[in-house]
Amino acid sequence: MTRNLILILGDQLTPTLSALRAGDPLHDRVLMAELTEEASYVRHHKKKIAFIFSAMRHFADELRTLGWTVDYVALDDPHNTGSFSGEVARAVAENRPTGLILTEPGEWRVAEMFRGWEQSLDVPVTMLSDDRFICSTAEFSAWAQDRKQLRMEYFYREMRRKTGLLMDGDQPEGGKWNFDAENRKPASASLFMPRPYAEPHDAVTQKVLALVVERFDNHFGDLEPFTYAVTRHGAEAALAHFIATALPHFGDYQDAMLEREPFLYHAVIAQYLNCGLLDPLQVCHAVEAAFREGSVPINAAEGFIRQIIGWREYIRGIYWLKMPDYADVNFFNHTLPLPDFYWTGETDMACLRAAIAQTKQYAYAHHIQRLMVTGNFAMLAGVEPHALHEWYLSVYADAYEWVELPNTIGMSQFADGGLLASKPYAASGAYINRMSNYCVGCRYDVKQRTGANACPFNALYWDFLARHRDKLGGNPRIGQMIRTYDKFSDDERAAIATSAAATIARIS
Ligand SMILES: Cc1cc2nc3c(=O)[nH]c(=O)nc-3n(C[C@H](O)[C@H](O)[C@H](O)COP(=O)(O)OP(=O)(O)OC[C@H]3O[C@@H](n4cnc5c(N)ncnc54)[C@H](O)[C@@H]3O)c2cc1C
Ligand code: SF4
């Protein structure tokens, strides 16, 4: 008889997951299921679906070798009901377990569903916290309580002290908490850019790829070439490859963008971290070890570790602190539908074309492309934040709501009015020109502010400030830009409004 049924989700592929630790391979069964509902409630990128299904199938095999009995329901199993509730109800009816054990999911919607099961399935449900994170949700709430501002930098220092990473006694290694002043260099196209780790397909992945072609051919994105690792071993190889080939330059060129260089010196490991194939603390220890051995400079090691124990943990804390209302905040009352070119990539704006083309090809864009190209443009143009959130959630292989939503709604759109970011990440074409080589090949002129040939970011930027001056005028850094706008002549301000309106009309 089955004692407990343990449900494992597609982003819980960790053998030491709390639900597995609470169970016993001799008496309990694991349930894993590929679900149409989850694969298509937003139309996820084909590569993302293939990655998750293949990693799930490999993880089920890993659990079996550890002695677990795993019931794995493939997408094309004729009995598959297609939903969590349907599959759990079916397994409960078949196995009559005495209890259901779960690790809390990464999405509010799913957590709500789980909470209803004890009543609807008439089985005791134990939902355990997900302790694969460095900061628990309770610890984050305690940190956030009574603070006027929730600034990542202060949270990050707490996480450095807690983990002991890059600490020299109770002081930060190198005498500073943050070495960003040495980062953010633009990149030259002549730099050698390493390629991320790539793996050939095995038979399991091959079958999944065929399934995705059959069932999800109308979803966004290119399925091939598919080079993601799909096992823990592969993900660890990807991390080792990153540390050896790219990490030394990670800090220097973290914010740079180059045509035909989608990855630069980024790690391309968020998809492995977020589904549980890599452990955040182990990743940071490996990076710290490379620094201590002298193969990686402090600005790279510190910059990288900050992304993981700082930003990643902070973003998760904000999600659980502020959901469910956070999903619908819209500080600027933006209502523009998402422009079609976010799906087709068909635009004359070279920066957006490049970011969207590589998103389609790799299910990947690095942070600055997400923040300062696709995100910045959407905010300046006035795109409805929830529609943009669904786009980011669909198109990136690393996108799960707990991490994607605060990054989109809070960081990139300032739709929470400044809870997460101290000012909107709004920039004109000058920023993109400084940090990339996109403008060289663009049909628009980044130096012109208005007119048919002017870079559309420019008029949109000034028009955005003018439209939202009531909401932004009090912000010291943005207020200064509004005062600059006020010094423009009447004719210039009218030309800005006309150019911005023309861009918005063109993309509506
Ligand atoms: C609008 C927008 C949407 C985003 N959506 C997601 C998402 O769905 N999933 C996701 O994992 N990240 C998201 N990010 C954060 C960041 O862009 C990605 O983590 C990063 O680009 C992943 O690529 P990488 O592994 O090469 O990261 P690197 O640049 O090499 O950074 C290393 C690691 O740091 C972590 N990290 C860095 N920045 C962040 C951040 N802001 N929030 C959380 N973790 C961070 C990631 O785990 C990443 O793998 C988003 C950012 C923006 C602006
Ligand atoms: S000119 Fe403007 S639209 Fe063209 S690439 Fe540069 S920033 Fe983008």
CSV table of C-alpha atoms in Angstrom, one decimal, residues 8-390:
chain,number,residue,atom,x,y,z
A,8,ILE,CA,7.0,16.7,-7.9
A,9,LEU,CA,6.6,19.7,-10.2
A,10,GLY,CA,8.7,20.6,-13.3
A,11,ASP,CA,10.7,23.1,-11.3
A,12,GLN,CA,11.3,20.9,-8.4
A,13,LEU,CA,13.9,18.6,-9.9
A,14,THR,CA,16.1,18.3,-6.8
A,15,PRO,CA,16.7,15.0,-5.0
A,16,THR,CA,17.0,16.8,-1.7
A,17,LEU,CA,13.7,18.6,-2.2
A,18,SER,CA,11.8,19.0,1.1
A,19,ALA,CA,8.9,16.8,-0.1
A,20,LEU,CA,11.4,14.0,-0.9
A,21,ARG,CA,13.3,14.4,2.4
A,22,ALA,CA,9.9,14.0,4.2
A,23,GLY,CA,9.1,10.8,2.4
A,24,ASP,CA,10.5,7.2,2.3
A,25,PRO,CA,11.3,5.4,-0.9
A,26,LEU,CA,10.2,2.1,0.6
A,27,HIS,CA,6.6,3.1,1.3
A,28,ASP,CA,5.9,6.3,-0.7
A,29,ARG,CA,5.3,7.0,-4.4
A,30,VAL,CA,6.3,9.9,-6.4
A,31,LEU,CA,4.0,11.4,-9.0
A,32,MET,CA,5.3,13.5,-11.9
A,33,ALA,CA,3.1,14.6,-14.8
A,34,GLU,CA,3.5,16.6,-18.1
A,35,LEU,CA,0.4,18.8,-18.3
A,36,THR,CA,-1.1,20.5,-21.2
A,37,GLU,CA,-2.7,23.1,-18.9
A,38,GLU,CA,0.7,24.1,-17.5
A,39,ALA,CA,2.5,24.1,-20.9
A,40,SER,CA,-0.1,26.3,-22.5
A,41,TYR,CA,-1.8,28.6,-19.9
A,42,VAL,CA,0.6,31.0,-21.5
A,43,ARG,CA,2.0,29.8,-24.8
A,44,HIS,CA,5.5,28.9,-23.6
A,45,HIS,CA,8.4,28.9,-26.0
A,46,LYS,CA,8.9,25.5,-27.6
A,47,LYS,CA,12.4,25.2,-26.3
A,48,LYS,CA,11.2,25.9,-22.8
A,49,ILE,CA,8.6,23.1,-22.9
A,50,ALA,CA,11.1,20.7,-24.4
A,51,PHE,CA,13.7,21.6,-21.8
A,52,ILE,CA,11.3,21.1,-18.8
A,53,PHE,CA,9.8,17.9,-20.1
A,54,SER,CA,13.2,16.3,-21.0
A,55,ALA,CA,14.7,17.4,-17.6
A,56,MET,CA,11.6,16.0,-15.8
A,57,ARG,CA,12.0,12.6,-17.6
A,58,HIS,CA,15.7,12.5,-16.7
A,59,PHE,CA,14.9,13.4,-13.1
A,60,ALA,CA,12.3,10.6,-12.9
A,61,ASP,CA,15.1,8.2,-13.9
A,62,GLU,CA,17.4,9.7,-11.4
A,63,LEU,CA,14.8,9.2,-8.6
A,64,ARG,CA,14.3,5.6,-9.7
A,65,THR,CA,18.0,4.9,-9.4
A,66,LEU,CA,17.8,6.3,-5.9
A,67,GLY,CA,15.1,3.7,-5.1
A,68,TRP,CA,11.9,5.7,-5.5
A,69,THR,CA,8.8,4.4,-7.3
A,70,VAL,CA,7.9,7.1,-9.7
A,71,ASP,CA,4.6,7.3,-11.6
A,72,TYR,CA,5.5,9.4,-14.6
A,73,VAL,CA,2.5,10.6,-16.7
A,74,ALA,CA,3.8,11.6,-20.2
A,75,LEU,CA,1.9,14.3,-22.1
A,76,ASP,CA,0.7,11.8,-24.7
A,77,ASP,CA,-0.4,9.2,-22.1
A,78,PRO,CA,-4.1,8.5,-23.2
A,79,HIS,CA,-5.2,8.7,-19.5
A,80,ASN,CA,-3.5,12.1,-18.9
A,81,THR,CA,-6.2,14.6,-17.8
A,82,GLY,CA,-3.9,17.5,-18.6
A,83,SER,CA,-4.2,19.3,-15.2
A,84,PHE,CA,-2.6,19.1,-11.8
A,85,SER,CA,-5.9,18.6,-10.1
A,86,GLY,CA,-7.0,15.9,-12.6
A,87,GLU,CA,-3.7,13.9,-12.3
A,88,VAL,CA,-3.5,14.1,-8.5
A,89,ALA,CA,-7.2,13.1,-8.2
A,90,ARG,CA,-6.5,10.1,-10.5
A,91,ALA,CA,-3.4,9.1,-8.5
A,92,VAL,CA,-5.2,9.4,-5.2
A,93,ALA,CA,-8.1,7.3,-6.4
A,94,GLU,CA,-5.7,4.6,-7.7
A,95,ASN,CA,-3.3,4.4,-4.8
A,96,ARG,CA,-5.4,5.5,-1.9
A,97,PRO,CA,-2.5,7.2,-0.1
A,98,THR,CA,-2.8,8.1,3.5
A,99,GLY,CA,-1.3,11.6,2.8
A,100,LEU,CA,-0.2,13.9,0.0
A,101,ILE,CA,3.2,15.6,0.4
A,102,LEU,CA,4.1,18.7,-1.6
A,103,THR,CA,6.8,21.3,-1.6
A,104,GLU,CA,5.3,24.7,-2.0
A,105,PRO,CA,5.2,25.8,-5.7
A,106,GLY,CA,6.8,28.9,-7.3
A,107,GLU,CA,3.5,30.4,-8.3
A,108,TRP,CA,0.6,31.9,-6.3
A,109,ARG,CA,-2.0,30.3,-8.7
A,110,VAL,CA,-0.7,26.8,-8.1
A,111,ALA,CA,-0.3,27.3,-4.3
A,112,GLU,CA,-4.0,28.3,-4.2
A,113,MET,CA,-4.9,25.1,-6.1
A,114,PHE,CA,-2.8,23.0,-3.7
A,115,ARG,CA,-4.5,24.5,-0.7
A,116,GLY,CA,-7.9,23.4,-2.0
A,117,TRP,CA,-6.9,19.7,-2.3
A,118,GLU,CA,-7.3,18.6,1.3
A,119,GLN,CA,-11.0,19.3,1.0
A,120,SER,CA,-11.7,18.4,-2.6
A,121,LEU,CA,-9.6,15.1,-2.5
A,122,ASP,CA,-10.3,14.2,1.1
A,123,VAL,CA,-6.7,13.4,1.8
A,124,PRO,CA,-4.4,15.1,4.4
A,125,VAL,CA,-2.1,17.5,2.5
A,126,THR,CA,1.3,18.5,3.9
A,127,MET,CA,2.8,21.5,2.1
A,128,LEU,CA,6.5,22.0,3.0
A,129,SER,CA,8.5,25.1,2.4
A,130,ASP,CA,10.9,25.2,-0.5
A,131,ASP,CA,14.3,25.4,1.3
A,132,ARG,CA,16.3,25.6,-1.9
A,133,PHE,CA,16.4,29.3,-1.3
A,134,ILE,CA,18.9,31.1,1.0
A,135,CYS,CA,16.2,33.3,2.5
A,136,SER,CA,12.8,31.9,3.5
A,137,THR,CA,9.7,33.8,2.8
A,138,ALA,CA,9.2,34.3,6.6
A,139,GLU,CA,12.7,35.7,6.9
A,140,PHE,CA,12.1,38.1,4.0
A,141,SER,CA,8.9,39.3,5.6
A,142,ALA,CA,10.7,39.9,8.8
A,143,TRP,CA,13.4,41.8,7.0
A,144,ALA,CA,10.8,43.9,5.1
A,145,GLN,CA,8.6,44.7,8.1
A,146,ASP,CA,8.8,48.3,9.2
A,147,ARG,CA,11.1,49.3,6.4
A,148,LYS,CA,10.1,52.3,4.4
A,149,GLN,CA,12.1,51.2,1.4
A,150,LEU,CA,13.0,47.6,0.4
A,151,ARG,CA,16.3,48.2,-1.2
A,152,MET,CA,18.1,45.2,-2.6
A,153,GLU,CA,21.6,46.4,-1.6
A,154,TYR,CA,20.8,46.2,2.1
A,155,PHE,CA,19.1,42.8,1.8
A,156,TYR,CA,22.1,41.6,-0.2
A,157,ARG,CA,24.5,42.6,2.7
A,158,GLU,CA,22.4,40.5,5.1
A,159,MET,CA,22.7,37.6,2.7
A,160,ARG,CA,26.5,38.0,2.5
A,161,ARG,CA,26.7,37.9,6.3
A,162,LYS,CA,24.3,35.0,6.5
A,163,THR,CA,26.2,32.8,3.9
A,164,GLY,CA,29.7,34.0,4.7
A,165,LEU,CA,30.3,34.4,0.9
A,166,LEU,CA,33.1,36.8,0.0
A,167,MET,CA,33.5,37.8,3.6
A,168,ASP,CA,36.7,38.6,5.4
A,169,GLY,CA,35.7,38.1,9.0
A,170,ASP,CA,32.7,40.4,9.4
A,171,GLN,CA,33.9,42.7,6.6
A,172,PRO,CA,33.3,42.3,2.9
A,173,GLU,CA,36.1,40.8,0.9
A,174,GLY,CA,38.2,43.6,-0.8
A,175,GLY,CA,36.8,46.2,1.5
A,176,LYS,CA,33.6,47.0,-0.4
A,177,TRP,CA,30.2,45.3,-0.7
A,178,ASN,CA,29.7,46.2,-4.3
A,179,PHE,CA,32.3,46.5,-7.1
A,180,ASP,CA,29.8,47.8,-9.8
A,181,ALA,CA,31.8,50.9,-10.3
A,182,GLU,CA,34.3,48.7,-12.2
A,183,ASN,CA,31.6,47.0,-14.2
A,184,ARG,CA,29.3,48.1,-17.0
A,185,LYS,CA,31.8,48.6,-19.7
A,186,PRO,CA,30.6,48.7,-23.3
A,187,ALA,CA,31.9,45.7,-25.3
A,188,SER,CA,33.9,45.9,-28.5
A,189,ALA,CA,32.8,43.5,-31.3
A,190,SER,CA,36.5,42.3,-31.5
A,191,LEU,CA,36.3,40.7,-28.1
A,192,PHE,CA,36.4,36.9,-28.0
A,193,MET,CA,33.0,35.7,-26.7
A,194,PRO,CA,32.9,32.2,-25.3
A,195,ARG,CA,29.8,30.1,-26.3
A,196,PRO,CA,27.6,28.6,-23.5
A,197,TYR,CA,27.9,24.9,-22.8
A,198,ALA,CA,26.0,22.8,-25.4
A,199,GLU,CA,24.9,19.2,-25.2
A,200,PRO,CA,24.0,16.7,-28.0
A,201,HIS,CA,20.5,15.2,-27.6
A,202,ASP,CA,20.0,11.7,-26.1
A,203,ALA,CA,17.1,9.4,-27.0
A,204,VAL,CA,14.9,10.9,-24.2
A,205,THR,CA,15.3,14.5,-25.5
A,206,GLN,CA,14.8,13.3,-29.1
A,207,LYS,CA,11.4,11.9,-28.1
A,208,VAL,CA,10.5,15.0,-26.3
A,209,LEU,CA,11.4,17.2,-29.3
A,210,ALA,CA,9.2,15.1,-31.5
A,211,LEU,CA,6.3,15.5,-29.0
A,212,VAL,CA,6.8,19.3,-28.9
A,213,VAL,CA,6.7,19.5,-32.7
A,214,GLU,CA,3.5,17.4,-32.7
A,215,ARG,CA,1.7,19.3,-29.8
A,216,PHE,CA,3.1,22.8,-29.6
A,217,ASP,CA,4.0,23.7,-33.1
A,218,ASN,CA,1.9,26.9,-32.9
A,219,HIS,CA,3.8,28.2,-29.9
A,220,PHE,CA,6.4,31.0,-30.2
A,221,GLY,CA,10.1,30.2,-30.8
A,222,ASP,CA,12.5,27.9,-32.6
A,223,LEU,CA,12.8,24.4,-31.2
A,224,GLU,CA,16.1,23.6,-32.9
A,225,PRO,CA,19.0,23.9,-32.3
A,226,PHE,CA,18.3,22.5,-28.9
A,227,THR,CA,21.5,22.4,-26.8
A,228,TYR,CA,20.4,22.8,-23.2
A,229,ALA,CA,21.7,20.3,-20.6
A,230,VAL,CA,18.8,18.3,-19.2
A,231,THR,CA,20.4,16.5,-16.3
A,232,ARG,CA,22.1,17.6,-13.1
A,233,HIS,CA,25.4,16.4,-14.4
A,234,GLY,CA,24.9,18.4,-17.6
A,235,ALA,CA,23.9,21.6,-15.6
A,236,GLU,CA,27.0,21.2,-13.5
A,237,ALA,CA,29.1,20.9,-16.6
A,238,ALA,CA,27.5,24.1,-17.9
A,239,LEU,CA,28.4,25.9,-14.7
A,240,ALA,CA,32.0,24.7,-14.8
A,241,HIS,CA,32.2,25.8,-18.4
A,242,PHE,CA,30.9,29.2,-17.5
A,243,ILE,CA,33.4,29.6,-14.6
A,244,ALA,CA,36.3,28.6,-16.8
A,245,THR,CA,35.5,30.5,-19.9
A,246,ALA,CA,33.3,33.5,-19.2
A,247,LEU,CA,33.2,34.4,-15.5
A,248,PRO,CA,36.5,36.4,-15.4
A,249,HIS,CA,34.8,39.0,-17.7
A,250,PHE,CA,31.3,38.7,-16.3
A,251,GLY,CA,31.5,41.9,-14.3
A,252,ASP,CA,33.3,44.0,-16.9
A,253,TYR,CA,30.7,43.4,-19.7
A,254,GLN,CA,27.6,42.6,-17.7
A,255,ASP,CA,25.6,45.4,-19.2
A,256,ALA,CA,27.0,45.3,-22.8
A,257,MET,CA,25.0,44.3,-25.8
A,258,LEU,CA,26.4,43.2,-29.2
A,259,GLU,CA,24.7,42.2,-32.4
A,260,ARG,CA,25.2,38.5,-33.1
A,261,GLU,CA,26.6,37.9,-29.6
A,262,PRO,CA,23.5,36.9,-27.6
A,263,PHE,CA,25.3,35.5,-24.6
A,264,LEU,CA,28.5,37.6,-24.1
A,265,TYR,CA,30.0,36.7,-20.8
A,266,HIS,CA,26.7,35.7,-19.1
A,267,ALA,CA,26.3,32.3,-17.4
A,268,VAL,CA,23.1,31.1,-19.2
A,269,ILE,CA,22.3,29.0,-16.1
A,270,ALA,CA,19.0,30.6,-14.8
A,271,GLN,CA,17.0,27.8,-16.5
A,272,TYR,CA,19.0,25.2,-14.5
A,273,LEU,CA,18.8,27.1,-11.2
A,274,ASN,CA,15.1,27.7,-11.5
A,275,CYS,CA,14.1,24.1,-12.2
A,276,GLY,CA,16.3,22.7,-9.5
A,277,LEU,CA,19.2,21.2,-11.5
A,278,LEU,CA,21.6,23.6,-9.9
A,279,ASP,CA,21.7,24.8,-6.3
A,280,PRO,CA,22.2,28.5,-5.8
A,281,LEU,CA,24.5,28.2,-2.8
A,282,GLN,CA,26.7,25.6,-4.6
A,283,VAL,CA,26.9,27.8,-7.6
A,284,CYS,CA,28.1,30.7,-5.4
A,285,HIS,CA,30.6,28.5,-3.6
A,286,ALA,CA,32.1,27.4,-6.9
A,287,VAL,CA,32.4,31.1,-8.0
A,288,GLU,CA,34.0,32.0,-4.7
A,289,ALA,CA,36.5,29.2,-5.0
A,290,ALA,CA,37.5,30.4,-8.5
A,291,PHE,CA,38.1,33.9,-7.0
A,292,ARG,CA,40.1,32.5,-4.1
A,293,GLU,CA,42.2,30.5,-6.5
A,294,GLY,CA,43.0,33.7,-8.3
A,295,SER,CA,41.4,32.8,-11.6
A,296,VAL,CA,38.5,35.4,-11.3
A,297,PRO,CA,38.8,39.0,-10.3
A,298,ILE,CA,36.7,40.4,-7.3
A,299,ASN,CA,34.5,42.5,-9.5
A,300,ALA,CA,33.3,39.5,-11.5
A,301,ALA,CA,32.9,37.2,-8.5
A,302,GLU,CA,31.1,39.8,-6.4
A,303,GLY,CA,28.9,40.9,-9.3
A,304,PHE,CA,27.9,37.4,-10.0
A,305,ILE,CA,27.3,36.3,-6.4
A,306,ARG,CA,25.2,39.5,-5.9
A,307,GLN,CA,22.9,38.4,-8.8
A,308,ILE,CA,22.2,35.1,-7.0
A,309,ILE,CA,22.1,35.8,-3.3
A,310,GLY,CA,21.0,39.4,-3.8
A,311,TRP,CA,18.7,39.9,-6.7
A,312,ARG,CA,17.3,36.4,-7.1
A,313,GLU,CA,16.5,36.0,-3.5
A,314,TYR,CA,15.2,39.5,-3.1
A,315,ILE,CA,12.9,39.2,-6.1
A,316,ARG,CA,11.4,36.0,-4.7
A,317,GLY,CA,10.9,37.7,-1.4
A,318,ILE,CA,9.0,40.5,-3.0
A,319,TYR,CA,6.8,38.1,-5.0
A,320,TRP,CA,5.6,36.2,-2.0
A,321,LEU,CA,5.3,39.4,0.1
A,322,LYS,CA,3.1,41.2,-2.4
A,323,MET,CA,1.1,38.6,-4.2
A,324,PRO,CA,-1.6,38.2,-5.4
A,325,ASP,CA,-2.3,42.0,-5.8
A,326,TYR,CA,1.2,42.6,-7.3
A,327,ALA,CA,0.3,40.9,-10.6
A,328,ASP,CA,-2.2,43.7,-11.4
A,329,VAL,CA,-0.4,46.8,-10.3
A,330,ASN,CA,-0.3,49.5,-13.0
A,331,PHE,CA,1.2,52.7,-11.5
A,332,PHE,CA,1.2,54.6,-14.8
A,333,ASN,CA,-2.2,53.2,-15.9
A,334,HIS,CA,-0.6,52.0,-19.2
A,335,THR,CA,-3.1,50.4,-21.5
A,336,LEU,CA,-1.4,49.9,-24.9
A,337,PRO,CA,-1.7,46.3,-26.1
A,338,LEU,CA,1.6,44.5,-26.6
A,339,PRO,CA,2.8,45.4,-30.1
A,340,ASP,CA,2.8,42.5,-32.5
A,341,PHE,CA,6.5,42.7,-33.3
A,342,TYR,CA,7.2,41.3,-29.8
A,343,TRP,CA,6.1,38.0,-31.3
A,344,THR,CA,7.3,38.4,-34.9
A,345,GLY,CA,10.5,40.4,-34.4
A,346,GLU,CA,9.5,42.4,-37.5
A,347,THR,CA,10.5,45.9,-36.6
A,348,ASP,CA,13.0,48.4,-38.1
A,349,MET,CA,14.4,49.2,-34.6
A,350,ALA,CA,17.6,47.2,-34.7
A,351,CYS,CA,18.0,46.8,-31.0
A,352,LEU,CA,14.5,45.3,-30.5
A,353,ARG,CA,14.8,43.2,-33.7
A,354,ALA,CA,18.1,41.7,-32.3
A,355,ALA,CA,16.7,41.1,-28.8
A,356,ILE,CA,13.5,39.5,-30.1
A,357,ALA,CA,15.2,37.4,-32.8
A,358,GLN,CA,17.6,35.8,-30.2
A,359,THR,CA,14.7,35.3,-27.8
A,360,LYS,CA,12.9,33.4,-30.6
A,361,GLN,CA,16.0,31.4,-31.4
A,362,TYR,CA,17.4,30.6,-28.0
A,363,ALA,CA,14.6,31.4,-25.5
A,364,TYR,CA,17.3,33.6,-24.0
A,365,ALA,CA,18.1,37.3,-23.7
A,366,HIS,CA,20.4,38.7,-21.1
A,367,HIS,CA,19.4,41.0,-18.3
A,368,ILE,CA,20.1,44.3,-20.0
A,369,GLN,CA,18.3,43.3,-23.2
A,370,ARG,CA,15.2,42.4,-21.1
A,371,LEU,CA,15.5,45.5,-19.0
A,372,MET,CA,16.8,48.3,-21.3
A,373,VAL,CA,15.5,47.2,-24.7
A,374,THR,CA,12.3,45.2,-24.6
A,375,GLY,CA,11.2,46.4,-21.1
A,376,ASN,CA,12.3,50.0,-21.6
A,377,PHE,CA,10.5,50.3,-24.9
A,378,ALA,CA,7.3,48.8,-23.5
A,379,MET,CA,7.3,51.2,-20.6
A,380,LEU,CA,8.1,54.3,-22.7
A,381,ALA,CA,5.4,53.4,-25.2
A,382,GLY,CA,2.8,52.7,-22.4
A,383,VAL,CA,2.3,48.9,-22.9
A,384,GLU,CA,-0.1,47.3,-20.4
A,385,PRO,CA,2.2,45.7,-17.8
A,386,HIS,CA,0.2,42.5,-17.4
A,387,ALA,CA,0.4,41.8,-21.1
A,388,LEU,CA,4.1,42.3,-21.0
A,389,HIS,CA,4.4,40.0,-18.0
A,390,GLU,CA,2.7,37.2,-20.0
